[in-house]
PDB file of C-alpha atoms in Angstrom:
ATOM      1  CA  MET A   1      12.580 -33.636 -28.052  1.00 45.00           C
ATOM      2  CA  THR A   2       9.473 -34.754 -29.885  1.00 45.00           C
ATOM      3  CA  THR A   3       6.664 -32.419 -30.875  1.00 44.00           C
ATOM      4  CA  ARG A   4       4.382 -34.119 -28.342  1.00 45.00           C
ATOM      5  CA  ALA A   5       6.949 -33.528 -25.567  1.00 42.00           C
ATOM      6  CA  VAL A   6       7.289 -29.879 -26.524  1.00 39.00           C
ATOM      7  CA  HIS A   7       3.523 -29.425 -26.308  1.00 44.00           C
ATOM      8  CA  ALA A   8       3.409 -31.219 -22.944  1.00 42.00           C
ATOM      9  CA  THR A   9       6.144 -29.010 -21.526  1.00 40.00           C
ATOM     10  CA  SER A  10       4.571 -25.790 -22.762  1.00 41.00           C
ATOM     11  CA  ALA A  11       1.202 -26.823 -21.389  1.00 43.00           C
ATOM     12  CA  THR A  12       2.582 -26.760 -17.860  1.00 46.00           C
ATOM     13  CA  GLN A  13       3.655 -23.125 -18.199  1.00 50.00           C
ATOM     14  CA  PRO A  14       1.159 -20.277 -17.873  1.00 54.00           C
ATOM     15  CA  SER A  15       0.614 -18.311 -21.040  1.00 52.00           C
ATOM     16  CA  ALA A  16       1.722 -14.705 -21.259  1.00 51.00           C
ATOM     17  CA  PRO A  17      -1.041 -12.204 -20.630  1.00 52.00           C
ATOM     18  CA  GLY A  18      -2.603 -10.902 -23.806  1.00 62.00           C
ATOM     19  CA  LEU A  19      -2.593  -7.126 -23.972  1.00 79.00           C
ATOM     20  CA  GLY A  20      -5.739  -5.522 -25.268  1.00 88.00           C
ATOM     21  CA  THR A  21      -6.239  -1.817 -25.781  1.00 92.00           C
ATOM     22  CA  GLY A  22      -7.308  -1.355 -22.153  1.00 94.00           C
ATOM     23  CA  ARG A  23      -4.136  -2.848 -20.717  1.00 94.00           C
ATOM     24  CA  ARG A  24      -1.947  -0.901 -23.101  1.00 96.00           C
ATOM     25  CA  ILE A  25      -3.604   2.324 -21.976  1.00 97.00           C
ATOM     26  CA  LEU A  26      -3.209   1.371 -18.314  1.00 97.00           C
ATOM     27  CA  ARG A  27       0.474   0.654 -18.882  1.00 97.00           C
ATOM     28  CA  VAL A  28       1.040   4.108 -20.338  1.00 97.00           C
ATOM     29  CA  VAL A  29      -0.993   5.728 -17.552  1.00 98.00           C
ATOM     30  CA  ALA A  30       0.898   3.875 -14.804  1.00 97.00           C
ATOM     31  CA  LEU A  31       4.280   4.800 -16.271  1.00 97.00           C
ATOM     32  CA  ALA A  32       3.268   8.444 -16.761  1.00 97.00           C
ATOM     33  CA  ALA A  33       2.006   8.642 -13.165  1.00 97.00           C
ATOM     34  CA  THR A  34       5.507   7.949 -11.836  1.00 97.00           C
ATOM     35  CA  VAL A  35       7.002  10.976 -13.588  1.00 97.00           C
ATOM     36  CA  PRO A  36       6.012  13.763 -11.111  1.00 96.00           C
ATOM     37  CA  TYR A  37       7.331  11.947  -8.032  1.00 97.00           C
ATOM     38  CA  LEU A  38      10.517  10.745  -9.714  1.00 97.00           C
ATOM     39  CA  THR A  39      11.165  14.240 -11.069  1.00 97.00           C
ATOM     40  CA  LEU A  40      10.703  15.904  -7.669  1.00 96.00           C
ATOM     41  CA  LYS A  41      12.861  13.380  -5.836  1.00 96.00           C
ATOM     42  CA  THR A  42      15.621  13.628  -8.436  1.00 97.00           C
ATOM     43  CA  ALA A  43      15.516  17.424  -8.239  1.00 96.00           C
ATOM     44  CA  TRP A  44      15.753  17.388  -4.434  1.00 94.00           C
ATOM     45  CA  LEU A  45      18.658  14.971  -4.458  1.00 94.00           C
ATOM     46  CA  ALA A  46      20.373  17.293  -6.924  1.00 94.00           C
ATOM     47  CA  GLY A  47      19.964  20.202  -4.501  1.00 92.00           C
ATOM     48  CA  SER A  48      16.880  21.905  -5.930  1.00 93.00           C
ATOM     49  CA  GLN A  49      14.503  23.732  -3.558  1.00 93.00           C
ATOM     50  CA  VAL A  50      11.440  23.401  -5.791  1.00 95.00           C
ATOM     51  CA  GLY A  51       8.319  22.943  -3.672  1.00 92.00           C
ATOM     52  CA  ILE A  52      10.238  23.515  -0.416  1.00 91.00           C
ATOM     53  CA  PRO A  53       9.249  26.712   1.424  1.00 90.00           C
ATOM     54  CA  ALA A  54      11.816  28.900   3.144  1.00 85.00           C
ATOM     55  CA  GLY A  55      12.570  27.754   6.653  1.00 80.00           C
ATOM     56  CA  SER A  56      11.503  24.148   6.029  1.00 82.00           C
ATOM     57  CA  VAL A  57      13.563  21.430   7.643  1.00 79.00           C
ATOM     58  CA  LEU A  58      13.983  20.034   4.125  1.00 84.00           C
ATOM     59  CA  SER A  59      15.794  23.149   2.920  1.00 82.00           C
ATOM     60  CA  GLU A  60      19.000  21.829   4.489  1.00 81.00           C
ATOM     61  CA  PRO A  61      18.594  18.051   4.314  1.00 75.00           C
ATOM     62  CA  GLY A  62      20.858  15.910   6.432  1.00 82.00           C
ATOM     63  CA  VAL A  63      21.940  12.342   5.849  1.00 89.00           C
ATOM     64  CA  PHE A  64      18.606  10.896   7.017  1.00 85.00           C
ATOM     65  CA  PHE A  65      16.525  12.870   4.516  1.00 87.00           C
ATOM     66  CA  THR A  66      19.002  12.220   1.710  1.00 90.00           C
ATOM     67  CA  VAL A  67      18.813   8.484   2.341  1.00 91.00           C
ATOM     68  CA  ALA A  68      15.017   8.646   2.660  1.00 90.00           C
ATOM     69  CA  ASN A  69      14.722  10.499  -0.657  1.00 92.00           C
ATOM     70  CA  SER A  70      17.002   7.955  -2.326  1.00 95.00           C
ATOM     71  CA  VAL A  71      15.023   5.014  -0.972  1.00 94.00           C
ATOM     72  CA  THR A  72      11.634   6.452  -1.940  1.00 95.00           C
ATOM     73  CA  LEU A  73      12.965   7.358  -5.380  1.00 96.00           C
ATOM     74  CA  ALA A  74      14.059   3.741  -5.865  1.00 96.00           C
ATOM     75  CA  MET A  75      10.713   2.458  -4.580  1.00 95.00           C
ATOM     76  CA  ASP A  76       8.728   4.498  -7.093  1.00 95.00           C
ATOM     77  CA  ALA A  77      11.158   3.550  -9.859  1.00 96.00           C
ATOM     78  CA  CYS A  78      10.313  -0.087  -9.060  1.00 96.00           C
ATOM     79  CA  VAL A  79       6.767   0.671 -10.205  1.00 96.00           C
ATOM     80  CA  ILE A  80       8.152   0.970 -13.740  1.00 97.00           C
ATOM     81  CA  LEU A  81       9.696  -2.494 -13.497  1.00 96.00           C
ATOM     82  CA  LEU A  82       6.489  -3.852 -11.972  1.00 96.00           C
ATOM     83  CA  VAL A  83       4.420  -2.479 -14.844  1.00 97.00           C
ATOM     84  CA  LEU A  84       6.752  -4.154 -17.341  1.00 96.00           C
ATOM     85  CA  VAL A  85       6.510  -7.483 -15.503  1.00 96.00           C
ATOM     86  CA  LEU A  86       2.720  -7.297 -15.662  1.00 96.00           C
ATOM     87  CA  THR A  87       2.579  -6.416 -19.344  1.00 95.00           C
ATOM     88  CA  ARG A  88       5.537  -8.040 -21.108  1.00 93.00           C
ATOM     89  CA  PRO A  89       5.637 -11.692 -22.261  1.00 91.00           C
ATOM     90  CA  TRP A  90       8.686 -12.475 -20.094  1.00 93.00           C
ATOM     91  CA  GLY A  91       6.812 -11.252 -17.016  1.00 92.00           C
ATOM     92  CA  ILE A  92       4.813 -14.461 -16.782  1.00 91.00           C
ATOM     93  CA  ARG A  93       8.038 -16.369 -16.076  1.00 92.00           C
ATOM     94  CA  VAL A  94       9.100 -14.239 -13.102  1.00 94.00           C
ATOM     95  CA  PRO A  95       9.109 -16.360  -9.893  1.00 94.00           C
ATOM     96  CA  SER A  96       5.901 -15.897  -7.932  1.00 91.00           C
ATOM     97  CA  TRP A  97       7.524 -14.597  -4.745  1.00 90.00           C
ATOM     98  CA  LEU A  98       9.610 -12.089  -6.693  1.00 93.00           C
ATOM     99  CA  LEU A  99       6.417 -10.545  -8.032  1.00 94.00           C
ATOM    100  CA  THR A 100       3.943 -10.949  -5.187  1.00 93.00           C
ATOM    101  CA  VAL A 101       6.163  -9.401  -2.503  1.00 95.00           C
ATOM    102  CA  PRO A 102       6.583  -6.059  -4.358  1.00 95.00           C
ATOM    103  CA  VAL A 103       2.897  -6.088  -5.328  1.00 95.00           C
ATOM    104  CA  PHE A 104       1.933  -6.732  -1.706  1.00 96.00           C
ATOM    105  CA  ILE A 105       4.066  -3.791  -0.540  1.00 96.00           C
ATOM    106  CA  ALA A 106       2.826  -1.529  -3.338  1.00 96.00           C
ATOM    107  CA  THR A 107      -0.774  -2.404  -2.537  1.00 96.00           C
ATOM    108  CA  GLY A 108      -0.156  -1.659   1.116  1.00 96.00           C
ATOM    109  CA  LEU A 109       1.476   1.707   0.519  1.00 96.00           C
ATOM    110  CA  LEU A 110      -1.084   2.882  -2.032  1.00 96.00           C
ATOM    111  CA  ALA A 111      -4.335   1.584  -0.489  1.00 96.00           C
ATOM    112  CA  PRO A 112      -4.583   4.172   2.348  1.00 97.00           C
ATOM    113  CA  ILE A 113      -3.822   6.916  -0.168  1.00 96.00           C
ATOM    114  CA  LEU A 114      -6.611   5.716  -2.441  1.00 96.00           C
ATOM    115  CA  LEU A 115      -8.935   5.727   0.568  1.00 95.00           C
ATOM    116  CA  GLY A 116      -7.793   8.957   2.193  1.00 95.00           C
ATOM    117  CA  PHE A 117      -6.768  11.372  -0.560  1.00 95.00           C
ATOM    118  CA  PRO A 118     -10.192  11.572  -2.275  1.00 95.00           C
ATOM    119  CA  GLY A 119     -11.737  12.110   1.166  1.00 93.00           C
ATOM    120  CA  GLN A 120      -9.343  14.981   1.828  1.00 93.00           C
ATOM    121  CA  LEU A 121     -10.199  16.557  -1.517  1.00 93.00           C
ATOM    122  CA  LEU A 122     -13.892  16.311  -0.719  1.00 92.00           C
ATOM    123  CA  ILE A 123     -13.385  17.922   2.679  1.00 91.00           C
ATOM    124  CA  ARG A 124     -11.481  20.791   1.077  1.00 89.00           C
ATOM    125  CA  LEU A 125     -14.235  21.174  -1.525  1.00 89.00           C
ATOM    126  CA  LEU A 126     -16.808  21.434   1.248  1.00 88.00           C
ATOM    127  CA  GLY A 127     -14.665  23.990   3.065  1.00 83.00           C
ATOM    128  CA  PHE A 128     -13.951  21.941   6.190  1.00 80.00           C
ATOM    129  CA  GLY A 129     -10.226  21.364   5.793  1.00 65.00           C
ATOM    130  CA  ALA A 130      -8.695  24.767   5.265  1.00 51.00           C
ATOM    131  CA  GLU A 131      -7.161  25.318   8.692  1.00 55.00           C
ATOM    132  CA  PRO A 132      -6.095  22.952  11.495  1.00 46.00           C
ATOM    133  CA  ALA A 133      -7.571  23.415  14.951  1.00 40.00           C
ATOM    134  CA  GLY A 134      -5.573  25.695  17.225  1.00 43.00           C
ATOM    135  CA  ASP A 135      -3.172  28.554  16.555  1.00 45.00           C
ATOM    136  CA  GLY A 136       0.536  28.653  16.050  1.00 46.00           C
ATOM    137  CA  GLY A 137       0.791  25.304  14.307  1.00 48.00           C
ATOM    138  CA  PRO A 138       4.047  24.147  12.777  1.00 53.00           C
ATOM    139  CA  GLU A 139       5.235  25.656   9.506  1.00 61.00           C
ATOM    140  CA  PRO A 140       4.600  23.496   6.413  1.00 72.00           C
ATOM    141  CA  PHE A 141       7.638  21.596   5.236  1.00 79.00           C
ATOM    142  CA  LEU A 142       6.406  21.407   1.613  1.00 89.00           C
ATOM    143  CA  ASP A 143       4.315  23.700  -0.555  1.00 92.00           C
ATOM    144  CA  PRO A 144       0.666  22.547  -0.755  1.00 90.00           C
ATOM    145  CA  TRP A 145       0.847  21.885  -4.501  1.00 94.00           C
ATOM    146  CA  VAL A 146       3.488  19.201  -3.908  1.00 95.00           C
ATOM    147  CA  PHE A 147       1.023  17.046  -1.962  1.00 93.00           C
ATOM    148  CA  ASN A 148      -1.658  17.442  -4.616  1.00 93.00           C
ATOM    149  CA  VAL A 149       0.694  16.489  -7.444  1.00 95.00           C
ATOM    150  CA  VAL A 150       2.352  13.598  -5.622  1.00 96.00           C
ATOM    151  CA  TYR A 151      -0.794  12.034  -4.162  1.00 96.00           C
ATOM    152  CA  THR A 152      -2.672  12.403  -7.429  1.00 96.00           C
ATOM    153  CA  GLY A 153       0.164  10.504  -9.066  1.00 97.00           C
ATOM    154  CA  PHE A 154       0.081   7.834  -6.353  1.00 97.00           C
ATOM    155  CA  SER A 155      -3.690   7.455  -6.742  1.00 97.00           C
ATOM    156  CA  VAL A 156      -3.384   7.005 -10.504  1.00 97.00           C
ATOM    157  CA  GLN A 157      -0.560   4.502  -9.990  1.00 97.00           C
ATOM    158  CA  GLY A 158      -2.664   2.482  -7.565  1.00 96.00           C
ATOM    159  CA  LEU A 159      -5.685   2.290  -9.859  1.00 97.00           C
ATOM    160  CA  ALA A 160      -3.596   1.498 -12.943  1.00 97.00           C
ATOM    161  CA  LEU A 161      -1.561  -1.207 -11.172  1.00 96.00           C
ATOM    162  CA  ALA A 162      -4.751  -2.822  -9.880  1.00 95.00           C
ATOM    163  CA  GLY A 163      -6.148  -2.812 -13.404  1.00 95.00           C
ATOM    164  CA  LEU A 164      -2.994  -4.550 -14.652  1.00 96.00           C
ATOM    165  CA  PHE A 165      -2.449  -7.003 -11.793  1.00 95.00           C
ATOM    166  CA  VAL A 166      -5.966  -8.445 -11.560  1.00 91.00           C
ATOM    167  CA  PRO A 167      -6.058  -9.873 -15.124  1.00 91.00           C
ATOM    168  CA  TYR A 168      -2.439 -11.014 -14.777  1.00 93.00           C
ATOM    169  CA  ALA A 169      -3.274 -12.849 -11.545  1.00 90.00           C
ATOM    170  CA  ARG A 170      -6.392 -14.352 -13.109  1.00 87.00           C
ATOM    171  CA  GLU A 171      -4.373 -15.813 -15.952  1.00 87.00           C
ATOM    172  CA  ARG A 172      -1.485 -17.027 -13.824  1.00 88.00           C
ATOM    173  CA  TRP A 173      -3.067 -18.062 -10.515  1.00 85.00           C
ATOM    174  CA  GLY A 174      -6.785 -17.965 -11.228  1.00 76.00           C
ATOM    175  CA  ARG A 175      -7.527 -21.357  -9.696  1.00 71.00           C
ATOM    176  CA  ARG A 176      -6.264 -20.279  -6.280  1.00 71.00           C
ATOM    177  CA  TRP A 177      -8.671 -17.385  -5.790  1.00 69.00           C
ATOM    178  CA  GLN A 178     -11.682 -18.558  -7.759  1.00 68.00           C
ATOM    179  CA  GLY A 179     -14.579 -20.466  -6.235  1.00 70.00           C
ATOM    180  CA  VAL A 180     -15.174 -20.568  -2.471  1.00 77.00           C
ATOM    181  CA  PRO A 181     -12.785 -21.522   0.390  1.00 72.00           C
ATOM    182  CA  GLU A 182     -15.254 -24.071   1.858  1.00 70.00           C
ATOM    183  CA  VAL A 183     -12.772 -25.871   4.140  1.00 80.00           C
ATOM    184  CA  ARG A 184     -11.754 -24.227   7.410  1.00 86.00           C
ATOM    185  CA  LEU A 185      -8.001 -23.805   7.846  1.00 90.00           C
ATOM    186  CA  PRO A 186      -6.233 -25.653  10.733  1.00 93.00           C
ATOM    187  CA  SER A 187      -6.989 -24.425  14.250  1.00 94.00           C
ATOM    188  CA  SER A 188      -3.468 -23.007  14.627  1.00 95.00           C
ATOM    189  CA  THR A 189      -4.171 -20.699  11.687  1.00 95.00           C
ATOM    190  CA  GLY A 190      -7.478 -19.785  13.261  1.00 96.00           C
ATOM    191  CA  VAL A 191      -5.642 -18.653  16.391  1.00 97.00           C
ATOM    192  CA  VAL A 192      -3.360 -16.452  14.289  1.00 98.00           C
ATOM    193  CA  ALA A 193      -6.393 -15.008  12.492  1.00 98.00           C
ATOM    194  CA  ALA A 194      -8.127 -14.268  15.796  1.00 98.00           C
ATOM    195  CA  ALA A 195      -4.997 -12.499  17.042  1.00 98.00           C
ATOM    196  CA  ALA A 196      -4.875 -10.449  13.827  1.00 98.00           C
ATOM    197  CA  ALA A 197      -8.528  -9.488  14.241  1.00 98.00           C
ATOM    198  CA  THR A 198      -8.013  -8.489  17.881  1.00 98.00           C
ATOM    199  CA  ALA A 199      -4.961  -6.356  17.108  1.00 98.00           C
ATOM    200  CA  GLY A 200      -6.648  -4.831  14.068  1.00 98.00           C
ATOM    201  CA  LEU A 201      -9.753  -3.933  16.080  1.00 98.00           C
ATOM    202  CA  ALA A 202      -7.634  -2.253  18.753  1.00 97.00           C
ATOM    203  CA  VAL A 203      -5.709  -0.201  16.181  1.00 98.00           C
ATOM    204  CA  ALA A 204      -8.911   0.723  14.345  1.00 98.00           C
ATOM    205  CA  ALA A 205     -10.580   1.857  17.588  1.00 97.00           C
ATOM    206  CA  VAL A 206      -7.689   4.175  18.462  1.00 96.00           C
ATOM    207  CA  ASP A 207      -7.506   5.535  14.914  1.00 97.00           C
ATOM    208  CA  ALA A 208     -11.255   6.158  14.875  1.00 97.00           C
ATOM    209  CA  TYR A 209     -10.998   8.029  18.179  1.00 96.00           C
ATOM    210  CA  TRP A 210      -8.258  10.269  16.788  1.00 95.00           C
ATOM    211  CA  ALA A 211     -10.091  10.631  13.455  1.00 95.00           C
ATOM    212  CA  PHE A 212     -13.024  12.283  15.213  1.00 94.00           C
ATOM    213  CA  GLY A 213     -10.853  14.700  17.166  1.00 92.00           C
ATOM    214  CA  GLY A 214      -9.892  12.750  20.288  1.00 93.00           C
ATOM    215  CA  THR A 215      -6.711  14.041  21.899  1.00 89.00           C
ATOM    216  CA  ALA A 216      -5.940  11.481  24.595  1.00 90.00           C
ATOM    217  CA  TRP A 217      -2.403  10.047  24.460  1.00 86.00           C
ATOM    218  CA  LEU A 218      -1.305  12.802  22.026  1.00 86.00           C
ATOM    219  CA  ASP A 219       1.232  15.515  22.774  1.00 80.00           C
ATOM    220  CA  ALA A 220      -0.036  19.097  22.712  1.00 81.00           C
ATOM    221  CA  GLU A 221       1.553  19.873  19.344  1.00 78.00           C
ATOM    222  CA  ARG A 222      -0.099  17.009  17.505  1.00 81.00           C
ATOM    223  CA  ALA A 223      -3.418  17.562  19.215  1.00 83.00           C
ATOM    224  CA  ALA A 224      -3.360  21.211  18.094  1.00 83.00           C
ATOM    225  CA  ALA A 225      -2.539  20.171  14.529  1.00 82.00           C
ATOM    226  CA  TYR A 226      -5.755  18.169  14.185  1.00 87.00           C
ATOM    227  CA  SER A 227      -8.016  18.974  11.251  1.00 89.00           C
ATOM    228  CA  ALA A 228     -10.704  17.162   9.309  1.00 91.00           C
ATOM    229  CA  GLU A 229      -8.059  16.249   6.746  1.00 91.00           C
ATOM    230  CA  THR A 230      -5.775  14.593   9.289  1.00 91.00           C
ATOM    231  CA  GLY A 231      -8.841  12.826  10.637  1.00 94.00           C
ATOM    232  CA  VAL A 232      -9.423  11.257   7.224  1.00 95.00           C
ATOM    233  CA  VAL A 233      -5.872   9.891   7.253  1.00 95.00           C
ATOM    234  CA  SER A 234      -6.407   8.269  10.659  1.00 96.00           C
ATOM    235  CA  ALA A 235      -9.714   6.814   9.502  1.00 96.00           C
ATOM    236  CA  ALA A 236      -8.123   5.338   6.362  1.00 97.00           C
ATOM    237  CA  HIS A 237      -5.412   3.569   8.360  1.00 98.00           C
ATOM    238  CA  GLY A 238      -7.982   2.338  10.869  1.00 97.00           C
ATOM    239  CA  LEU A 239     -10.108   0.853   8.076  1.00 98.00           C
ATOM    240  CA  CYS A 240      -7.065  -0.920   6.641  1.00 98.00           C
ATOM    241  CA  ALA A 241      -6.185  -2.442  10.032  1.00 98.00           C
ATOM    242  CA  LEU A 242      -9.787  -3.564  10.429  1.00 98.00           C
ATOM    243  CA  ALA A 243      -9.735  -5.075   6.928  1.00 98.00           C
ATOM    244  CA  ALA A 244      -6.550  -7.008   7.719  1.00 98.00           C
ATOM    245  CA  GLY A 245      -8.137  -8.655  10.748  1.00 98.00           C
ATOM    246  CA  ALA A 246     -11.502  -9.282   9.101  1.00 97.00           C
ATOM    247  CA  GLY A 247      -9.916 -10.736   5.979  1.00 96.00           C
ATOM    248  CA  ALA A 248      -7.751 -13.085   8.032  1.00 97.00           C
ATOM    249  CA  LEU A 249     -10.787 -14.357   9.929  1.00 96.00           C
ATOM    250  CA  LEU A 250     -12.774 -14.920   6.746  1.00 94.00           C
ATOM    251  CA  LEU A 251      -9.928 -16.848   5.151  1.00 94.00           C
ATOM    252  CA  ALA A 252      -9.384 -18.996   8.240  1.00 94.00           C
ATOM    253  CA  ARG A 253     -13.019 -19.961   8.771  1.00 91.00           C
ATOM    254  CA  GLY A 254     -13.761 -20.986   5.174  1.00 85.00           C
ATOM    255  CA  GLY A 255     -17.407 -20.948   4.137  1.00 81.00           C
ATOM    256  CA  GLU A 256     -19.414 -20.191   1.025  1.00 80.00           C
ATOM    257  CA  LEU A 257     -18.278 -16.610   0.401  1.00 83.00           C
ATOM    258  CA  ARG A 258     -16.478 -16.205  -2.905  1.00 86.00           C
ATOM    259  CA  THR A 259     -12.728 -16.497  -2.282  1.00 88.00           C
ATOM    260  CA  ARG A 260     -11.786 -13.308  -4.073  1.00 88.00           C
ATOM    261  CA  TRP A 261     -13.542 -11.150  -1.458  1.00 91.00           C
ATOM    262  CA  PRO A 262     -11.808 -12.273   1.756  1.00 93.00           C
ATOM    263  CA  LEU A 263      -8.544 -12.703  -0.146  1.00 93.00           C
ATOM    264  CA  GLY A 264      -8.733  -9.182  -1.558  1.00 93.00           C
ATOM    265  CA  ILE A 265      -9.705  -7.677   1.802  1.00 96.00           C
ATOM    266  CA  ALA A 266      -6.915  -9.483   3.634  1.00 97.00           C
ATOM    267  CA  TRP A 267      -4.364  -8.668   0.928  1.00 97.00           C
ATOM    268  CA  MET A 268      -5.136  -4.954   0.959  1.00 97.00           C
ATOM    269  CA  GLY A 269      -5.502  -4.665   4.722  1.00 98.00           C
ATOM    270  CA  ALA A 270      -2.438  -6.719   5.630  1.00 98.00           C
ATOM    271  CA  GLY A 271      -0.294  -4.923   3.065  1.00 98.00           C
ATOM    272  CA  ALA A 272      -1.397  -1.489   4.285  1.00 98.00           C
ATOM    273  CA  ALA A 273      -1.049  -2.258   7.994  1.00 98.00           C
ATOM    274  CA  LEU A 274       2.361  -3.913   7.674  1.00 98.00           C
ATOM    275  CA  SER A 275       3.866  -1.517   5.111  1.00 97.00           C
ATOM    276  CA  TRP A 276       2.690   1.732   6.687  1.00 97.00           C
ATOM    277  CA  GLY A 277       3.299   0.587  10.253  1.00 97.00           C
ATOM    278  CA  THR A 278       6.871  -0.328   9.362  1.00 96.00           C
ATOM    279  CA  TRP A 279       7.469   2.812   7.314  1.00 94.00           C
ATOM    280  CA  MET A 280       6.107   5.188   9.946  1.00 94.00           C
ATOM    281  CA  LEU A 281       7.997   3.464  12.745  1.00 93.00           C
ATOM    282  CA  ILE A 282      11.254   3.841  10.814  1.00 91.00           C
ATOM    283  CA  ALA A 283      10.455   7.466   9.946  1.00 87.00           C
ATOM    284  CA  SER A 284       9.779   8.246  13.618  1.00 87.00           C
ATOM    285  CA  LEU A 285      13.389   7.367  14.433  1.00 82.00           C
ATOM    286  CA  GLY A 286      14.738  10.189  12.276  1.00 76.00           C
ATOM    287  CA  PRO A 287      14.370  13.999  12.292  1.00 72.00           C
ATOM    288  CA  GLN A 288      10.752  15.158  12.206  1.00 70.00           C
ATOM    289  CA  LEU A 289       9.557  16.911   9.065  1.00 64.00           C
ATOM    290  CA  ASP A 290       7.674  19.538  11.086  1.00 59.00           C
ATOM    291  CA  GLY A 291      10.764  20.279  13.161  1.00 57.00           C
ATOM    292  CA  GLY A 292       9.037  19.183  16.367  1.00 61.00           C
ATOM    293  CA  GLU A 293       9.622  16.307  18.724  1.00 67.00           C
ATOM    294  CA  GLY A 294       9.075  12.706  17.760  1.00 71.00           C
ATOM    295  CA  PRO A 295       5.700  10.957  18.027  1.00 79.00           C
ATOM    296  CA  ALA A 296       4.221  10.240  21.442  1.00 80.00           C
ATOM    297  CA  GLY A 297       4.494   6.736  22.826  1.00 86.00           C
ATOM    298  CA  ALA A 298       0.847   5.992  22.008  1.00 89.00           C
ATOM    299  CA  ILE A 299       1.437   6.781  18.333  1.00 91.00           C
ATOM    300  CA  LEU A 300       4.463   4.494  18.271  1.00 93.00           C
ATOM    301  CA  LEU A 301       2.306   1.765  19.792  1.00 95.00           C
ATOM    302  CA  THR A 302      -0.251   2.167  16.998  1.00 96.00           C
ATOM    303  CA  TYR A 303       2.542   1.800  14.433  1.00 96.00           C
ATOM    304  CA  ALA A 304       3.666  -1.357  16.203  1.00 96.00           C
ATOM    305  CA  GLY A 305       0.039  -2.518  16.343  1.00 97.00           C
ATOM    306  CA  GLN A 306      -0.275  -2.014  12.595  1.00 98.00           C
ATOM    307  CA  MET A 307       2.875  -4.058  12.020  1.00 98.00           C
ATOM    308  CA  ILE A 308       1.610  -6.860  14.259  1.00 98.00           C
ATOM    309  CA  THR A 309      -1.816  -6.874  12.607  1.00 98.00           C
ATOM    310  CA  GLY A 310      -0.350  -6.891   9.119  1.00 98.00           C
ATOM    311  CA  SER A 311       2.198  -9.597   9.955  1.00 98.00           C
ATOM    312  CA  LEU A 312      -0.384 -11.923  11.489  1.00 98.00           C
ATOM    313  CA  SER A 313      -2.794 -11.399   8.616  1.00 98.00           C
ATOM    314  CA  ALA A 314       0.027 -12.031   6.133  1.00 98.00           C
ATOM    315  CA  VAL A 315       0.734 -15.364   7.854  1.00 98.00           C
ATOM    316  CA  VAL A 316      -2.898 -16.368   7.335  1.00 97.00           C
ATOM    317  CA  LEU A 317      -2.684 -15.259   3.706  1.00 95.00           C
ATOM    318  CA  ILE A 318       0.398 -17.380   3.103  1.00 95.00           C
ATOM    319  CA  ARG A 319      -1.135 -20.449   4.760  1.00 94.00           C
ATOM    320  CA  PHE A 320      -4.345 -20.006   2.790  1.00 92.00           C
ATOM    321  CA  LEU A 321      -2.557 -19.687  -0.557  1.00 90.00           C
ATOM    322  CA  THR A 322      -0.265 -22.609   0.271  1.00 88.00           C
ATOM    323  CA  ALA A 323      -3.297 -24.752   1.066  1.00 86.00           C
ATOM    324  CA  ARG A 324      -4.937 -23.747  -2.229  1.00 78.00           C
ATOM    325  CA  ARG A 325      -1.781 -24.613  -4.140  1.00 74.00           C
ATOM    326  CA  ALA A 326      -1.640 -28.071  -2.590  1.00 59.00           C
ATOM    327  CA  ALA A 327      -5.321 -28.701  -3.248  1.00 55.00           C
TER     328      ALA A 327
END
């Protein structure tokens, strides 16, 4: 092969992302943030009771909890591989779908935590989240410090991964999310986007109602367990569902808004709605961590609504990115 041919071939391949000091620091931070969760999960699988109060349903885990711990351990371990893909020279050659699917899921799982956990900390700081409404609530299944350690780690992971993925995506696929969409997507995609927006609005309305203390469609146990902190969680998931629908609409209609905004909103919202809706629906099929009965039918419907919203928004995302690639 001639020198000219070698240069022509290499020119068609994206260059590996250059790592400055900032990215190197983020890589170390992201890897370090996985340690607490991986350590706890490994300890629990080995039979340790660290962080598990006496009488908790987790003190004698059955097959379901053992499998769940194994799966979540593997999922967080994948963050290590993801960080390496985003920061090593060989990572630029990983097939697009093999990278974007895990990033989409990771974004979805971490986004509500990044929205909700700081809000919960603020509520505790202001003294509004100490006790749930009602008496005789269920016993905690984990010591409080476990949540603080784990969700702090998740929050750091989310911020560090975002700081690594954005420059990677700019170097590898920058043309697809720069500029403005301009052209409206086909009408069939517009119908899908409208359906995503409708489903997302419905989910967000229900979540907002529960976030502010509404008790309709809830069983007595869950209604009594309401607190300002649980309200923040509902609000975070409602915002993500709303973002999924709004982002899908913005992508479908085109216009002069910079592409990165509707794409980012749809990516985060669709990932959160689909990932959490699926995860919570699966979790509802197993033993309940608080030892009570499973979720009420209305809660299961919201999980299904999240899945539908996220799936429809993801379809719009795929069609938008495919159209940009062909352009």
